[in-house]
Amino acid sequence: MGRPPCCDKVGIKKGPWTPEEDIILVSYIQEHGPGNWRAVPTNTGLSRCSKSCRLRWTNYLRPGIKRGNFTSHEEGMIIHLQALLGNKWAAIATYLPQRTDNDIKNYWNTHLKKKLMKFQTGMGHSQMLYDSTANHPQFSLESCVDQRRMDRNTISNQQYFSSNEKNSGLAYASSADNISKLLQEWMRSSPQPNQHTSHNDGKFQTEASFQGFGEPMQIKHHEYQGKNGTHDDIPSDELERNLSMSDHLDCDSSEKGDENIGFLDHQKAPKFENFDHPPLSFLENWLFDEGVSSVDQEVMDQIPIMF
DNA sequence: AAGCGCCTCAACCGCGAAATG
DNA sequence: GCATTTCGCGGTTGAGGCGCT
């Protein structure tokens, strides 16, 4: 037989989580660490299915999650990664470790897609290129990124948070936010993640151990590879070549200045082999370069947009 | 002020992959 | 190798907020 049955389907609560439920879940994970979701409802007494618990943790309660406005750099990364990977939100999220796949997906569907569509159909017409061989519309994204940067600059994070506070009557989101913030504070006040890199048998990995989650939590950068040791989330050999990561990942990840967070979601965090002389492709350079919008126009035009 | 429609995003659903005995 | 179950991902939904009339 396989694993024992999952949670009982009868009496499962659905819908928004309450602060009380969040606290129970967070407390439990502090003690036992994330994982073994099947046991969570049973052990916590939560009337939620394991799936719901996992989702709540990974998308909302997990420390290190950055909420609020996406920066223009993040937008640029999402657009280009989406063009390369398609709707592989989990894979895209590995390059934006502070954002959840759900957030990225929502942001793409509600903001970026519309922006690009508008750009495609309207004012951006003159900058659209058509691949004469594939007959697929392709974007010049440079002006798109610049336009978005202008848009974003008009709405500062401060404005975002103050507007959130205005809505704090619906305080559930903010109380969950508070839980997340508390966790972040707690992690900050705890000894700094004992982060170091190591080369073992030619394999590269970064470890971050956190004291305070009951048992020390070992979080490793996993190999970005799926079953049979292949990079399953990467659709082609070309992509595998282009996206072969380097050890710049730790210090040059999407947002500088939050190095301590790193890849907290061990299920998503990539780990790569053969880092002796990692080839840093153009794409990587671009992705991890803050000067994202100054990318060579000609190269960017080669990236098709898939909706 | 009320009604309506649009927008956002947290959460759910279904499916395929992985894990386990 | 097979059957069964969990896990993780991507697509979708719907409640609530917001703006317009």
Coordinates of C-alpha atoms (C1' of nucleotides) in Angstrom, one line a residue:
Chain A
M1 CA 0.0 0.0 0.0
G2 CA 0.9 3.6 -0.4
R3 CA 0.9 6.4 2.1
P4 CA -1.9 6.5 4.7
P5 CA -5.0 8.4 3.8
C6 CA -5.0 12.2 3.7
C7 CA -7.2 14.4 5.8
D8 CA -10.8 13.5 6.1
K9 CA -12.9 15.3 3.5
V10 CA -15.9 15.6 5.8
G11 CA -16.0 18.8 8.0
I12 CA -13.2 20.5 6.1
K13 CA -13.4 24.2 6.5
K14 CA -13.0 26.4 3.4
G15 CA -12.7 30.0 2.7
P16 CA -10.6 32.8 4.2
W17 CA -8.3 31.9 7.0
T18 CA -8.8 33.6 10.4
P19 CA -6.0 35.1 12.4
E20 CA -6.5 32.4 15.0
E21 CA -6.0 29.7 12.4
D22 CA -2.9 31.4 11.1
I23 CA -1.4 31.6 14.6
I24 CA -2.1 27.9 15.1
L25 CA -0.5 27.0 11.8
V26 CA 2.5 29.3 12.3
S27 CA 3.0 28.0 15.8
Y28 CA 3.0 24.4 14.6
I29 CA 5.4 25.1 11.8
Q30 CA 7.7 27.0 14.1
E31 CA 7.8 23.9 16.2
H32 CA 8.0 21.2 13.5
G33 CA 9.1 23.0 10.4
P34 CA 7.3 23.0 7.1
G35 CA 6.5 19.7 5.4
N36 CA 4.5 16.6 6.2
W37 CA 1.4 18.6 5.5
R38 CA -0.8 15.6 5.9
A39 CA -0.1 15.6 9.6
V40 CA -0.8 19.3 10.1
P41 CA -4.6 19.3 10.3
T42 CA -4.5 16.3 12.7
N43 CA -1.8 17.7 14.9
T44 CA -3.1 21.2 15.0
G45 CA -6.8 20.5 15.2
L46 CA -7.3 22.8 12.3
S47 CA -10.4 22.0 10.2
R48 CA -8.5 22.5 7.1
C49 CA -7.1 20.1 4.5
S50 CA -3.4 19.6 4.3
K51 CA -3.4 21.3 0.9
S52 CA -5.0 24.4 2.3
C53 CA -2.5 24.5 5.1
R54 CA 0.4 24.2 2.7
L55 CA -1.0 26.9 0.4
R56 CA -1.6 29.2 3.3
W57 CA 1.9 28.8 4.5
T58 CA 3.7 29.0 1.2
N59 CA 1.6 31.9 -0.2
Y60 CA 1.1 34.0 2.8
L61 CA 2.6 33.1 6.2
R62 CA 6.0 32.0 5.1
P63 CA 8.7 34.4 6.3
G64 CA 10.6 36.3 3.7
I65 CA 7.6 36.9 1.5
K66 CA 7.7 40.4 0.1
R67 CA 4.3 41.9 -0.4
G68 CA 3.2 45.1 -2.1
N69 CA 4.2 46.7 -5.3
F70 CA 6.4 44.9 -7.8
T71 CA 9.4 46.9 -8.7
S72 CA 10.1 47.6 -12.4
H73 CA 13.0 45.2 -12.1
E74 CA 10.8 42.4 -10.9
E75 CA 8.3 43.2 -13.6
G76 CA 11.0 43.0 -16.2
M77 CA 12.2 39.7 -14.8
I78 CA 8.7 38.3 -14.8
I79 CA 8.0 39.4 -18.4
H80 CA 11.2 37.9 -19.7
L81 CA 11.0 34.7 -17.7
Q82 CA 7.4 34.3 -18.8
A83 CA 8.5 34.7 -22.3
L84 CA 11.1 32.1 -21.9
L85 CA 9.4 29.6 -19.6
G86 CA 5.8 30.2 -20.4
N87 CA 3.3 30.0 -17.5
K88 CA 5.7 28.1 -15.3
W89 CA 5.0 30.3 -12.3
A90 CA 6.9 28.1 -9.9
A91 CA 10.0 28.2 -12.0
I92 CA 9.7 31.9 -12.4
A93 CA 9.3 32.3 -8.7
T94 CA 12.6 30.6 -8.1
Y95 CA 14.2 33.7 -9.6
L96 CA 12.1 36.0 -7.4
P97 CA 12.5 34.2 -4.1
Q98 CA 10.6 36.8 -2.1
R99 CA 7.5 36.4 -4.3
T100 CA 5.2 33.5 -4.4
D101 CA 4.2 31.8 -7.6
N102 CA 0.7 32.7 -6.8
D103 CA 1.6 36.4 -6.5
I104 CA 3.5 36.3 -9.7
K105 CA 0.7 34.5 -11.5
N106 CA -1.9 37.0 -10.1
Y107 CA 0.3 39.9 -11.0
W108 CA 0.8 38.6 -14.5
N109 CA -2.9 38.0 -15.1
T110 CA -4.1 41.3 -13.5
H111 CA -1.4 43.7 -14.5
L112 CA 1.3 42.7 -16.8
K113 CA -0.8 40.8 -19.3
K114 CA -3.1 43.8 -19.7
K115 CA -0.2 46.2 -20.0
L116 CA 1.4 44.2 -22.7
M117 CA -1.9 43.6 -24.5
K118 CA -2.6 47.3 -24.4
F119 CA 0.9 48.0 -25.6
Q120 CA 0.5 45.4 -28.3
T121 CA -2.8 46.7 -29.6
G122 CA -2.4 50.3 -29.1
M123 CA 0.4 52.8 -28.7
G124 CA 3.1 50.2 -29.0
H125 CA 2.3 49.3 -32.5
S126 CA 5.2 51.0 -34.0
Q127 CA 7.6 49.1 -31.8
M128 CA 6.1 45.7 -32.5
L129 CA 8.1 43.5 -34.6
Y130 CA 7.0 40.5 -36.6
D131 CA 9.1 37.5 -37.1
S132 CA 8.9 37.0 -40.8
T133 CA 9.6 33.3 -40.4
A134 CA 7.3 32.4 -37.5
N135 CA 4.8 35.2 -38.0
H136 CA 4.6 35.6 -34.3
P137 CA 4.2 39.0 -32.9
Q138 CA 7.2 40.0 -30.8
F139 CA 7.8 42.8 -28.5
S140 CA 10.4 45.3 -28.0
L141 CA 10.2 45.4 -24.2
E142 CA 12.6 48.2 -23.5
S143 CA 10.0 50.9 -23.8
C144 CA 7.5 48.8 -22.0
V145 CA 9.8 48.5 -19.0
D146 CA 10.6 52.2 -19.1
Q147 CA 7.0 53.0 -19.2
R148 CA 6.3 50.7 -16.3
R149 CA 9.1 52.3 -14.4
M150 CA 7.5 55.7 -14.9
D151 CA 4.2 54.3 -13.7
R152 CA 5.6 52.6 -10.7
N153 CA 7.6 55.7 -9.6
T154 CA 4.3 57.5 -9.1
I155 CA 3.2 55.0 -6.5
S156 CA 5.8 54.6 -3.8
N157 CA 5.8 51.8 -1.4
Q158 CA 5.0 54.2 1.3
Q159 CA 1.8 55.1 -0.5
Y160 CA 1.0 51.5 -0.9
F161 CA 1.4 50.6 2.8
S162 CA -0.5 53.7 4.0
S163 CA -3.3 52.8 1.7
N164 CA -3.3 49.4 3.1
E165 CA -3.5 50.7 6.5
K166 CA -6.5 52.8 5.5
N167 CA -8.2 49.5 4.7
S168 CA -7.2 48.0 7.9
G169 CA -10.8 47.8 8.9
L170 CA -10.7 44.7 7.0
A171 CA -7.9 43.9 9.0
Y172 CA -7.6 40.3 8.2
A173 CA -5.0 40.8 5.5
S174 CA -3.0 43.1 7.7
S175 CA -3.1 40.8 10.6
A176 CA -1.8 38.1 8.5
D177 CA 0.7 40.5 7.3
N178 CA 1.6 41.2 10.9
I179 CA 2.2 37.5 11.5
S180 CA 4.5 37.5 8.6
K181 CA 6.3 40.6 9.8
L182 CA 6.5 39.2 13.3
L183 CA 8.1 36.1 11.8
Q184 CA 10.6 38.2 9.9
E185 CA 11.4 40.2 12.9
W186 CA 11.8 37.1 14.9
M187 CA 14.2 35.7 12.2
R188 CA 16.1 38.9 12.2
S189 CA 16.5 38.9 16.0
S190 CA 17.6 35.3 15.9
P191 CA 21.1 34.6 15.0
Q192 CA 21.7 35.4 11.4
P193 CA 21.1 32.5 9.1
N194 CA 24.2 30.5 9.1
Q195 CA 24.5 30.9 5.4
H196 CA 27.5 29.5 3.6
T197 CA 28.3 28.0 0.4
S198 CA 30.1 24.7 -0.1
H199 CA 31.3 22.5 -2.8
N200 CA 30.8 18.9 -2.1
D201 CA 31.8 16.4 -4.7
G202 CA 31.5 19.0 -7.4
K203 CA 28.1 20.0 -6.2
F204 CA 27.3 23.4 -5.2
Q205 CA 24.9 24.2 -2.5
T206 CA 24.0 26.9 -0.1
E207 CA 22.7 26.1 3.3
A208 CA 20.9 28.4 5.7
S209 CA 20.1 27.0 9.1
F210 CA 17.7 28.9 11.3
Q211 CA 17.6 28.6 15.0
G212 CA 14.3 29.1 16.6
F213 CA 12.0 26.9 14.6
G214 CA 12.1 24.5 17.5
E215 CA 14.5 22.2 15.7
P216 CA 17.0 24.1 13.7
M217 CA 15.6 24.3 10.2
Q218 CA 18.0 23.3 7.4
I219 CA 17.2 25.0 4.2
K220 CA 19.2 24.1 1.2
H221 CA 19.2 25.3 -2.3
H222 CA 17.9 22.3 -4.1
E223 CA 19.1 21.3 -7.4
Y224 CA 17.0 22.8 -10.1
Q225 CA 16.3 19.4 -11.5
G226 CA 13.3 17.2 -11.6
K227 CA 12.9 13.5 -11.9
N228 CA 15.6 11.4 -13.4
G229 CA 18.0 14.2 -12.7
T230 CA 16.8 16.3 -15.5
H231 CA 15.7 19.9 -15.5
D232 CA 12.1 19.1 -16.1
D233 CA 10.8 22.5 -15.5
I234 CA 13.0 23.8 -18.3
P235 CA 11.4 23.2 -21.6
S236 CA 14.3 23.0 -23.9
D237 CA 18.0 22.4 -24.0
E238 CA 18.4 25.9 -25.1
L239 CA 16.8 27.2 -22.0
E240 CA 18.8 24.9 -19.9
R241 CA 21.9 26.4 -21.4
N242 CA 20.6 29.9 -21.0
L243 CA 19.4 29.5 -17.5
S244 CA 22.2 27.6 -16.0
M245 CA 22.6 29.5 -12.8
S246 CA 25.8 30.7 -11.3
D247 CA 26.9 31.2 -7.8
H248 CA 26.0 34.8 -8.4
L249 CA 22.6 33.6 -7.3
D250 CA 23.1 34.2 -3.7
C251 CA 24.4 37.7 -3.8
D252 CA 22.8 38.9 -7.0
S253 CA 19.3 37.6 -6.7
S254 CA 16.4 39.7 -7.7
E255 CA 16.4 42.2 -4.9
K256 CA 19.7 43.3 -3.4
G257 CA 19.7 44.2 0.2
D258 CA 17.6 41.3 1.5
E259 CA 20.2 38.6 1.2
N260 CA 19.3 37.1 4.5
I261 CA 16.1 35.8 3.1
G262 CA 17.3 33.8 0.2
F263 CA 15.3 30.8 -0.9
L264 CA 13.2 30.0 2.1
D265 CA 10.9 27.6 0.3
H266 CA 13.1 24.6 0.0
Q267 CA 10.7 23.0 -2.4
K268 CA 11.3 25.8 -4.9
A269 CA 14.9 26.8 -4.3
P270 CA 17.2 25.8 -7.0
K271 CA 20.5 24.2 -6.6
F272 CA 22.9 23.7 -9.4
E273 CA 25.7 21.5 -10.2
N274 CA 29.0 22.0 -11.9
F275 CA 29.8 25.5 -10.7
D276 CA 33.5 25.4 -11.2
H277 CA 33.2 27.7 -14.2
P278 CA 29.5 28.5 -14.5
P279 CA 28.7 30.1 -17.8
L280 CA 26.9 33.3 -17.1
S281 CA 24.8 33.8 -20.2
F282 CA 23.5 37.1 -21.4
L283 CA 20.1 36.3 -20.0
E284 CA 21.5 35.7 -16.5
N285 CA 23.5 38.8 -16.7
W286 CA 20.4 40.7 -17.6
L287 CA 18.2 39.0 -15.1
F288 CA 20.5 39.7 -12.2
D289 CA 21.6 43.1 -13.3
E290 CA 19.8 46.1 -11.9
G291 CA 20.2 47.9 -15.1
V292 CA 17.5 45.7 -16.6
S293 CA 16.0 48.1 -19.0
S294 CA 19.3 49.0 -20.7
V295 CA 19.4 45.6 -22.3
D296 CA 20.3 45.3 -25.9
Q297 CA 17.2 46.1 -28.0
E298 CA 18.1 43.6 -30.6
V299 CA 18.3 40.7 -28.3
M300 CA 15.2 41.5 -26.4
D301 CA 13.3 41.6 -29.6
Q302 CA 14.1 37.9 -30.0
I303 CA 11.9 37.0 -27.0
P304 CA 8.3 36.2 -27.9
I305 CA 5.5 37.0 -25.6
M306 CA 3.2 34.2 -24.8
F307 CA -0.2 34.8 -23.3
Chain B
dA1 C1' -26.4 57.5 -0.7
dA2 C1' -27.4 53.6 -3.5
dG3 C1' -26.6 50.7 -7.3
dC4 C1' -23.8 48.8 -10.5
dG5 C1' -19.8 46.9 -12.7
dC6 C1' -14.9 46.3 -12.7
dC7 C1' -10.7 44.8 -10.4
dT8 C1' -7.8 42.4 -7.2
dC9 C1' -6.0 38.5 -5.0
dA10 C1' -6.6 34.7 -1.5
dA11 C1' -8.2 30.4 -1.9
dC12 C1' -10.0 26.4 -4.3
dC13 C1' -10.0 22.7 -7.9
dG14 C1' -8.1 19.3 -10.8
dC15 C1' -4.4 17.0 -12.7
dG16 C1' 0.2 15.0 -13.2
dA17 C1' 4.4 13.8 -10.8
dA18 C1' 6.5 11.9 -7.0
dA19 C1' 6.6 9.0 -3.0
dT20 C1' 5.6 5.0 -0.5
dG21 C1' 4.6 0.2 0.8
Chain C
dG1 C1' 6.2 -3.1 -11.1
dC2 C1' 1.8 -1.8 -9.2
dA3 C1' -1.6 0.5 -6.5
dT4 C1' -2.5 4.1 -3.6
dT5 C1' -1.8 8.4 -1.6
dT6 C1' 0.5 12.9 -1.0
dC7 C1' 2.6 16.8 -3.0
dG8 C1' 3.1 20.7 -6.1
dC9 C1' 1.7 23.3 -9.9
dG10 C1' -1.3 26.0 -13.0
dG11 C1' -5.9 27.5 -14.0
dT12 C1' -9.9 29.4 -12.2
dT13 C1' -13.2 31.3 -9.0
dG14 C1' -15.6 34.4 -6.1
dA15 C1' -15.8 37.7 -2.1
dG16 C1' -14.8 42.1 -1.1
dG17 C1' -12.9 46.7 -2.2
dC18 C1' -13.2 50.5 -5.2
dG19 C1' -14.7 53.8 -8.5
dC20 C1' -18.1 55.6 -11.4
dT21 C1' -22.8 57.1 -12.4

